[in-house]
């Protein structure tokens, strides 16, 4: 059995597909970020997050000690 | 399993003061702490459970609490704790470990079985989760009654006490198990919802410092809750603490970018703009 926690942090009004959140494998505590329902489903359908490579819709949650470059406000995602 | 039993100390005394007000009675010989470090005190003394054979009996007690403490089916507990056991082995293991647990704690009648169901006697035991949930339920009840200033102070006071109990998630320092995860997540979610609700009550009544305390606690629990950052910024603005408000925005922006690869929402940007000179 595999156990996961799905946390949703943002939903786009009028676009049910646009969901931002984190999928966490509770055994390994490894987290992956998704930016769409398709991305989330892809993570669950393909491989456990601990083993899955980064995909277009789902990216490995980076180490918080190494910040990503910021995007312009209003675009939703960084460049 | 790390059995870090609770030692004497100022913090414990504080917790026990609140425990006394919220459910603990002097004739309850057993006190069980599960929010953060797991620990048991029997008649005021920390249980010496640092011996290897106590691991499974204590896990049985933890699972009993996780499943609701009262009227829990033996089979449910047995199969949760020994999922790979075949035939009657899981229930046999349960029987052996229940016997060990009873002997370890040494309080007759603490754990009862009746008709294939197990219960932890709440006249003999005080459990921090019970007190924590009771406090949250009491705040809910008061919130429903009124949103007036007098109620607000009482609600904030009760909630402060609930926060004192919540040192960390349910069995947060124990290995993750499917049976402890559900309660851990439910309590976490419930607490975050209360932080938003009661923070709003504090805001509505101009209790900005209380609101700030609640939102900061919420962000300790969930550092990606943008709504909490936004309310924290608003609270700082009302106190004229613009630099703190902007620093909160920067922390929000940093965490969202680093952990979610997104930027703050328009709502958060609007609050930021209101903080600029």
Short mmCIF file of C-alpha atoms in Angstrom, two decimals:
data_model
loop_
_atom_site.label_atom_id
_atom_site.label_comp_id
_atom_site.label_asym_id
_atom_site.label_seq_id
_atom_site.Cartn_x
_atom_site.Cartn_y
_atom_site.Cartn_z
CA UNK A 1 0.00 0.00 0.00
CA UNK A 2 1.15 3.51 -0.76
CA UNK A 3 0.07 6.45 1.38
CA UNK A 4 0.02 10.05 0.22
CA UNK A 5 -1.09 13.41 1.49
CA UNK A 6 -2.42 15.88 -1.08
CA UNK A 7 -2.45 19.51 -0.01
CA UNK A 8 -4.11 22.07 -2.27
CA UNK A 9 -2.87 25.62 -1.85
CA UNK A 10 -4.48 27.45 -4.71
CA UNK A 11 -7.41 27.00 -7.05
CA UNK A 12 -8.12 29.13 -10.07
CA UNK A 13 -11.68 30.39 -10.15
CA UNK A 14 -13.41 29.20 -13.30
CA UNK A 15 -10.69 26.73 -14.20
CA UNK A 16 -11.10 23.47 -12.27
CA UNK A 17 -7.95 22.09 -13.89
CA UNK A 18 -5.75 24.84 -12.40
CA UNK A 19 -4.86 23.57 -8.96
CA UNK A 20 -1.58 24.13 -7.17
CA UNK A 21 -0.50 21.84 -4.40
CA UNK A 22 1.89 19.31 -2.99
CA UNK A 23 1.77 15.54 -3.09
CA UNK A 24 3.62 13.98 -0.19
CA UNK A 25 4.64 10.38 0.15
CA UNK A 26 4.03 9.80 3.84
CA UNK A 27 6.58 7.03 4.19
CA UNK A 28 9.49 8.89 2.61
CA UNK A 29 8.21 12.40 3.39
CA UNK A 30 9.25 13.29 -0.15
CA UNK A 31 7.14 16.05 -1.67
CA UNK A 32 6.34 16.97 -5.25
CA UNK A 33 4.59 20.08 -6.48
CA UNK A 34 1.76 19.94 -8.99
CA UNK A 35 0.22 22.84 -10.90
CA UNK A 36 -2.76 21.06 -12.43
CA UNK A 37 -5.06 18.14 -11.78
CA UNK A 38 -3.46 16.38 -14.73
CA UNK A 39 -0.09 16.81 -13.12
CA UNK A 40 -1.37 15.33 -9.87
CA UNK A 41 -2.97 12.40 -11.63
CA UNK A 42 0.21 11.85 -13.60
CA UNK A 43 2.22 11.59 -10.43
CA UNK A 44 -0.16 9.10 -8.90
CA UNK A 45 -0.61 7.08 -12.07
CA UNK A 46 2.99 6.73 -13.11
CA UNK A 47 5.30 6.06 -10.23
CA UNK A 48 5.59 6.73 -6.54
CA UNK A 49 6.80 10.33 -6.03
CA UNK A 50 9.96 9.06 -4.41
CA UNK A 51 11.02 7.54 -7.70
CA UNK A 52 9.31 9.68 -10.30
CA UNK A 53 11.30 12.12 -12.40
CA UNK A 54 10.14 15.69 -12.88
CA UNK A 55 7.33 16.06 -15.42
CA UNK A 56 5.95 19.09 -17.21
CA UNK A 57 3.07 19.42 -14.75
CA UNK A 58 4.68 18.07 -11.67
CA UNK A 59 8.00 19.18 -10.34
CA UNK A 60 10.06 17.95 -7.47
CA UNK A 61 9.66 20.31 -4.53
CA UNK A 62 13.00 22.10 -4.32
CA UNK A 63 15.08 22.38 -1.24
CA UNK A 64 13.79 25.48 0.59
CA UNK A 65 17.39 26.54 1.19
CA UNK A 66 17.91 27.15 -2.53
CA UNK A 67 15.30 29.68 -3.64
CA UNK A 68 14.00 29.66 -7.17
CA UNK A 69 13.99 32.87 -9.20
CA UNK A 70 10.79 34.83 -8.76
CA UNK A 71 8.35 35.65 -11.49
CA UNK A 72 6.42 38.85 -12.04
CA UNK A 73 3.38 39.23 -9.86
CA UNK A 74 0.17 38.16 -11.55
CA UNK A 75 1.60 35.49 -13.81
CA UNK A 76 1.01 32.79 -11.25
CA UNK A 77 4.17 30.87 -11.96
CA UNK A 78 7.80 31.86 -12.16
CA UNK A 79 9.45 32.24 -15.52
CA UNK B 1 10.01 4.21 17.93
CA UNK B 2 11.44 7.02 20.00
CA UNK B 3 9.75 6.98 23.37
CA UNK B 4 10.69 10.37 24.69
CA UNK B 5 8.86 10.42 27.94
CA UNK B 6 7.85 13.72 29.41
CA UNK B 7 10.10 15.03 32.12
CA UNK B 8 9.36 17.50 34.87
CA UNK B 9 9.70 21.10 33.82
CA UNK B 10 8.06 24.45 33.56
CA UNK B 11 6.33 23.63 30.31
CA UNK B 12 4.85 20.44 31.68
CA UNK B 13 3.54 22.27 34.74
CA UNK B 14 1.90 24.82 32.45
CA UNK B 15 0.31 22.08 30.40
CA UNK B 16 -0.93 20.40 33.53
CA UNK B 17 -2.45 23.63 34.77
CA UNK B 18 -4.51 23.75 31.61
CA UNK B 19 -5.10 20.03 31.84
CA UNK B 20 -6.60 20.63 35.26
CA UNK B 21 -9.00 23.19 33.86
CA UNK B 22 -9.95 21.16 30.85
CA UNK B 23 -10.90 17.69 31.81
CA UNK B 24 -8.19 16.47 34.14
CA UNK B 25 -9.50 15.45 37.53
CA UNK B 26 -7.30 14.67 40.53
CA UNK B 27 -8.60 11.12 40.66
CA UNK B 28 -7.49 10.42 37.09
CA UNK B 29 -4.20 8.61 37.64
CA UNK B 30 -3.10 8.46 34.00
CA UNK B 31 -2.15 11.37 31.78
CA UNK B 32 -1.23 10.71 28.17
CA UNK B 33 0.47 13.27 25.93
CA UNK B 34 0.34 12.66 22.19
CA UNK B 35 0.57 16.11 20.59
CA UNK B 36 4.26 16.30 19.81
CA UNK B 37 6.25 14.04 22.09
CA UNK B 38 4.52 10.92 23.29
CA UNK B 39 4.54 10.45 27.04
CA UNK B 40 2.59 8.86 29.85
CA UNK B 41 2.45 9.84 33.48
CA UNK B 42 0.97 7.52 36.06
CA UNK B 43 0.15 9.05 39.42
CA UNK B 44 2.31 12.03 38.53
CA UNK B 45 5.39 10.05 37.55
CA UNK B 46 6.72 9.62 34.05
CA UNK B 47 6.34 6.03 32.97
CA UNK B 48 9.65 4.29 32.55
CA UNK B 49 9.04 2.73 29.19
CA UNK B 50 12.51 2.95 27.77
CA UNK B 51 12.80 -0.80 27.62
CA UNK B 52 12.58 -2.51 24.25
CA UNK B 53 9.63 -4.77 25.01
CA UNK B 54 7.31 -1.81 25.64
CA UNK B 55 7.37 -0.68 22.03
CA UNK B 56 4.39 -2.64 20.78
CA UNK B 57 2.16 -2.31 23.87
CA UNK B 58 2.57 1.47 23.71
CA UNK B 59 1.91 1.45 20.00
CA UNK B 60 -1.33 -0.35 20.83
CA UNK B 61 -2.26 2.47 23.21
CA UNK B 62 -1.40 5.07 20.56
CA UNK B 63 -3.53 3.27 17.98
CA UNK B 64 -6.43 3.02 20.41
CA UNK B 65 -6.31 6.80 20.87
CA UNK B 66 -5.94 7.33 17.12
CA UNK B 67 -9.07 5.31 16.45
CA UNK B 68 -11.12 7.31 18.91
CA UNK B 69 -10.33 5.74 22.31
CA UNK B 70 -13.75 4.26 22.93
CA UNK B 71 -15.53 1.25 21.47
CA UNK B 72 -12.76 0.47 19.00
CA UNK B 73 -13.09 -2.96 17.38
CA UNK B 74 -10.35 -5.37 18.43
CA UNK B 75 -10.01 -6.60 14.85
CA UNK B 76 -9.50 -3.07 13.58
CA UNK B 77 -6.67 -2.48 16.03
CA UNK B 78 -5.15 -5.90 15.51
CA UNK B 79 -5.02 -5.63 11.74
CA UNK B 80 -3.77 -2.05 11.86
CA UNK B 81 -0.86 -3.01 14.08
CA UNK B 82 -0.07 -6.41 12.55
CA UNK B 83 -1.17 -6.03 8.93
CA UNK B 84 0.92 -8.95 7.72
CA UNK B 85 -0.22 -11.42 10.36
CA UNK B 86 -2.20 -14.36 9.05
CA UNK B 87 -5.23 -16.09 10.51
CA UNK B 88 -5.76 -15.40 14.19
CA UNK B 89 -2.18 -14.24 14.69
CA UNK B 90 -3.08 -10.53 14.68
CA UNK B 91 -5.75 -10.93 17.35
CA UNK B 92 -3.44 -13.20 19.38
CA UNK B 93 -0.74 -10.52 19.18
CA UNK B 94 -3.31 -7.97 20.28
CA UNK B 95 -4.23 -10.06 23.34
CA UNK B 96 -0.59 -10.50 24.37
CA UNK B 97 0.22 -6.83 23.95
CA UNK B 98 -2.93 -5.65 25.69
CA UNK B 99 -1.90 -7.77 28.67
CA UNK B 100 1.59 -6.20 28.58
CA UNK B 101 0.16 -2.70 28.28
CA UNK B 102 -2.12 -3.19 31.26
CA UNK B 103 0.78 -4.53 33.32
CA UNK B 104 3.05 -1.68 32.21
CA UNK B 105 0.63 1.06 33.25
CA UNK B 106 -0.66 -0.81 36.27
CA UNK B 107 -4.03 0.91 36.63
CA UNK B 108 -6.89 -1.56 36.88
CA UNK B 109 -9.83 -0.83 34.60
CA UNK B 110 -7.96 1.68 32.45
CA UNK B 111 -8.40 -0.31 29.25
CA UNK B 112 -11.54 -2.39 29.01
CA UNK B 113 -12.80 -4.84 26.43
CA UNK B 114 -16.45 -5.57 25.90
CA UNK B 115 -18.05 -7.44 23.05
CA UNK B 116 -14.94 -7.33 20.90
CA UNK B 117 -14.44 -3.61 21.46
CA UNK B 118 -11.75 -1.79 23.41
CA UNK B 119 -12.08 1.45 25.36
CA UNK B 120 -9.85 3.75 27.31
CA UNK B 121 -11.68 4.76 30.49
CA UNK B 122 -11.96 8.54 30.58
CA UNK B 123 -12.55 8.55 34.31
CA UNK B 124 -9.08 7.10 34.82
CA UNK B 125 -7.19 8.74 31.97
CA UNK B 126 -6.71 12.25 30.68
CA UNK B 127 -5.49 12.53 27.09
CA UNK B 128 -4.25 15.82 25.61
CA UNK B 129 -6.06 15.18 22.33
CA UNK B 130 -9.37 14.99 24.17
CA UNK B 131 -8.72 18.26 25.99
CA UNK B 132 -7.51 19.93 22.79
CA UNK B 133 -10.61 18.93 20.84
CA UNK B 134 -12.88 19.89 23.73
CA UNK B 135 -11.36 23.38 23.75
CA UNK B 136 -11.78 23.76 20.00
CA UNK B 137 -15.39 22.57 20.24
CA UNK B 138 -16.01 25.04 23.04
CA UNK B 139 -14.63 27.88 20.91
CA UNK B 140 -16.94 26.75 18.10
CA UNK B 141 -19.90 26.84 20.45
CA UNK B 142 -19.06 30.33 21.66
CA UNK B 143 -18.52 31.56 18.13
CA UNK B 144 -21.97 30.35 17.18
CA UNK B 145 -23.52 32.14 20.13
CA UNK B 146 -22.21 35.56 19.39
CA UNK B 147 -19.44 37.52 17.80
CA UNK B 148 -19.50 40.25 20.42
CA UNK B 149 -16.43 41.67 22.12
CA UNK B 150 -16.93 39.80 25.42
CA UNK B 151 -17.26 36.48 23.64
CA UNK B 152 -14.24 37.31 21.53
CA UNK B 153 -12.02 37.60 24.60
CA UNK B 154 -13.28 34.31 25.98
CA UNK B 155 -12.81 32.58 22.62
CA UNK B 156 -9.29 33.96 22.26
CA UNK B 157 -8.45 32.82 25.78
CA UNK B 158 -9.74 29.30 25.16
CA UNK B 159 -7.94 29.14 21.86
CA UNK B 160 -4.67 30.22 23.46
CA UNK B 161 -5.04 27.27 25.79
CA UNK B 162 -5.75 24.91 22.92
CA UNK B 163 -2.57 26.16 21.23
CA UNK B 164 -0.65 25.37 24.39
CA UNK B 165 -1.68 21.74 24.06
CA UNK B 166 -0.75 21.59 20.40
CA UNK B 167 3.01 21.27 20.69
CA UNK B 168 3.13 19.48 17.36
CA UNK B 169 1.07 17.08 15.30
CA UNK B 170 -0.48 13.94 16.76
CA UNK B 171 2.39 11.51 17.43
CA UNK B 172 4.52 13.74 15.24
CA UNK B 173 7.76 12.28 16.55
CA UNK B 174 6.68 8.69 16.02
CA UNK B 175 7.01 6.83 12.72
CA UNK B 176 4.22 7.57 10.26
CA UNK B 177 1.60 4.85 10.21
CA UNK B 178 -1.64 4.81 8.23
CA UNK B 179 -3.56 4.68 11.52
CA UNK B 180 -1.92 7.73 13.07
CA UNK B 181 -1.92 9.80 9.90
CA UNK B 182 -5.67 10.30 9.74
CA UNK B 183 -6.00 11.85 13.20
CA UNK B 184 -2.80 13.85 12.73
CA UNK B 185 -4.14 15.43 9.54
CA UNK B 186 -7.64 15.94 10.91
CA UNK B 187 -6.37 17.79 13.98
CA UNK B 188 -3.97 19.87 11.91
CA UNK B 189 -6.69 20.83 9.49
CA UNK B 190 -9.13 21.61 12.29
CA UNK B 191 -6.57 23.79 14.06
CA UNK B 192 -5.75 25.75 10.90
CA UNK B 193 -9.45 26.34 10.26
CA UNK B 194 -9.84 27.62 13.81
CA UNK B 195 -6.83 29.90 13.41
CA UNK B 196 -8.47 31.54 10.41
CA UNK B 197 -11.88 31.81 12.13
CA UNK B 198 -10.66 33.04 15.49
CA UNK B 199 -8.06 35.31 13.95
CA UNK B 200 -10.93 36.91 12.05
CA UNK B 201 -12.88 37.36 15.28
CA UNK B 202 -9.84 39.01 16.85
CA UNK B 203 -9.53 41.28 13.81
CA UNK B 204 -13.23 42.17 13.92
CA UNK B 205 -12.81 43.25 17.52
CA UNK B 206 -9.57 45.16 16.96
CA UNK B 207 -7.47 42.65 18.92
CA UNK B 208 -4.59 42.92 16.48
CA UNK B 209 -1.91 41.53 18.74
CA UNK B 210 -3.99 38.40 19.40
CA UNK B 211 -4.64 38.07 15.68
CA UNK B 212 -0.90 38.32 14.99
CA UNK B 213 -0.17 35.63 17.59
CA UNK B 214 -2.73 33.29 16.03
CA UNK B 215 -1.58 33.82 12.44
CA UNK B 216 2.07 33.36 13.36
CA UNK B 217 1.22 30.09 15.04
CA UNK B 218 -0.70 29.07 11.95
CA UNK B 219 2.30 29.78 9.77
CA UNK B 220 4.49 27.66 12.02
CA UNK B 221 2.11 24.80 11.30
CA UNK B 222 1.59 25.59 7.61
CA UNK B 223 4.21 27.88 6.07
CA UNK B 224 2.46 27.84 2.68
CA UNK B 225 -0.90 29.22 3.81
CA UNK B 226 -1.01 32.44 1.81
CA UNK B 227 -4.26 33.51 3.48
CA UNK B 228 -2.48 33.57 6.86
CA UNK B 229 0.36 35.71 5.49
CA UNK B 230 -2.19 38.13 4.10
CA UNK B 231 -4.08 38.43 7.37
CA UNK B 232 -0.82 38.81 9.26
CA UNK B 233 0.18 41.67 6.95
CA UNK B 234 -3.21 43.34 7.51
CA UNK B 235 -2.82 42.99 11.28
CA UNK B 236 0.64 44.57 11.19
CA UNK B 237 -0.74 47.39 9.07
CA UNK B 238 -3.41 48.15 11.66
CA UNK B 239 -0.72 48.43 14.32
CA UNK B 240 1.33 50.72 12.09
CA UNK B 241 4.08 48.09 11.86
CA UNK B 242 4.63 48.46 8.12
CA UNK B 243 8.16 47.02 8.10
CA UNK B 244 6.93 43.82 9.75
CA UNK B 245 4.09 43.67 7.25
CA UNK B 246 6.48 43.95 4.33
CA UNK B 247 8.85 41.41 5.85
CA UNK B 248 5.89 39.03 6.13
CA UNK B 249 5.17 39.61 2.45
CA UNK B 250 8.78 38.80 1.56
CA UNK B 251 8.62 35.58 3.53
CA UNK B 252 5.36 34.66 1.82
CA UNK B 253 6.81 35.39 -1.62
CA UNK B 254 9.97 33.45 -0.85
CA UNK B 255 8.13 30.37 0.44
CA UNK B 256 5.61 30.31 -2.40
CA UNK B 257 8.38 30.61 -4.98
CA UNK B 258 10.66 28.10 -3.33
CA UNK B 259 8.18 25.44 -2.37
CA UNK B 260 5.31 25.86 -4.85
CA UNK B 261 6.95 27.75 -7.73
CA UNK B 262 4.19 30.34 -7.79
CA UNK B 263 4.00 34.04 -7.01
CA UNK B 264 1.68 35.73 -4.49
CA UNK B 265 -1.92 36.24 -5.53
CA UNK B 266 -3.42 39.57 -6.56
CA UNK B 267 -5.08 39.82 -3.15
CA UNK B 268 -1.74 39.50 -1.37
CA UNK B 269 -0.13 42.03 -3.73
CA UNK B 270 -2.93 44.48 -2.96
CA UNK B 271 -2.24 44.19 0.77
CA UNK B 272 1.46 44.68 0.10
CA UNK B 273 0.69 47.85 -1.85
CA UNK B 274 -1.26 49.18 1.11
CA UNK B 275 1.86 48.78 3.26
CA UNK B 276 4.08 50.89 1.02
CA UNK B 277 4.71 54.54 1.92
#
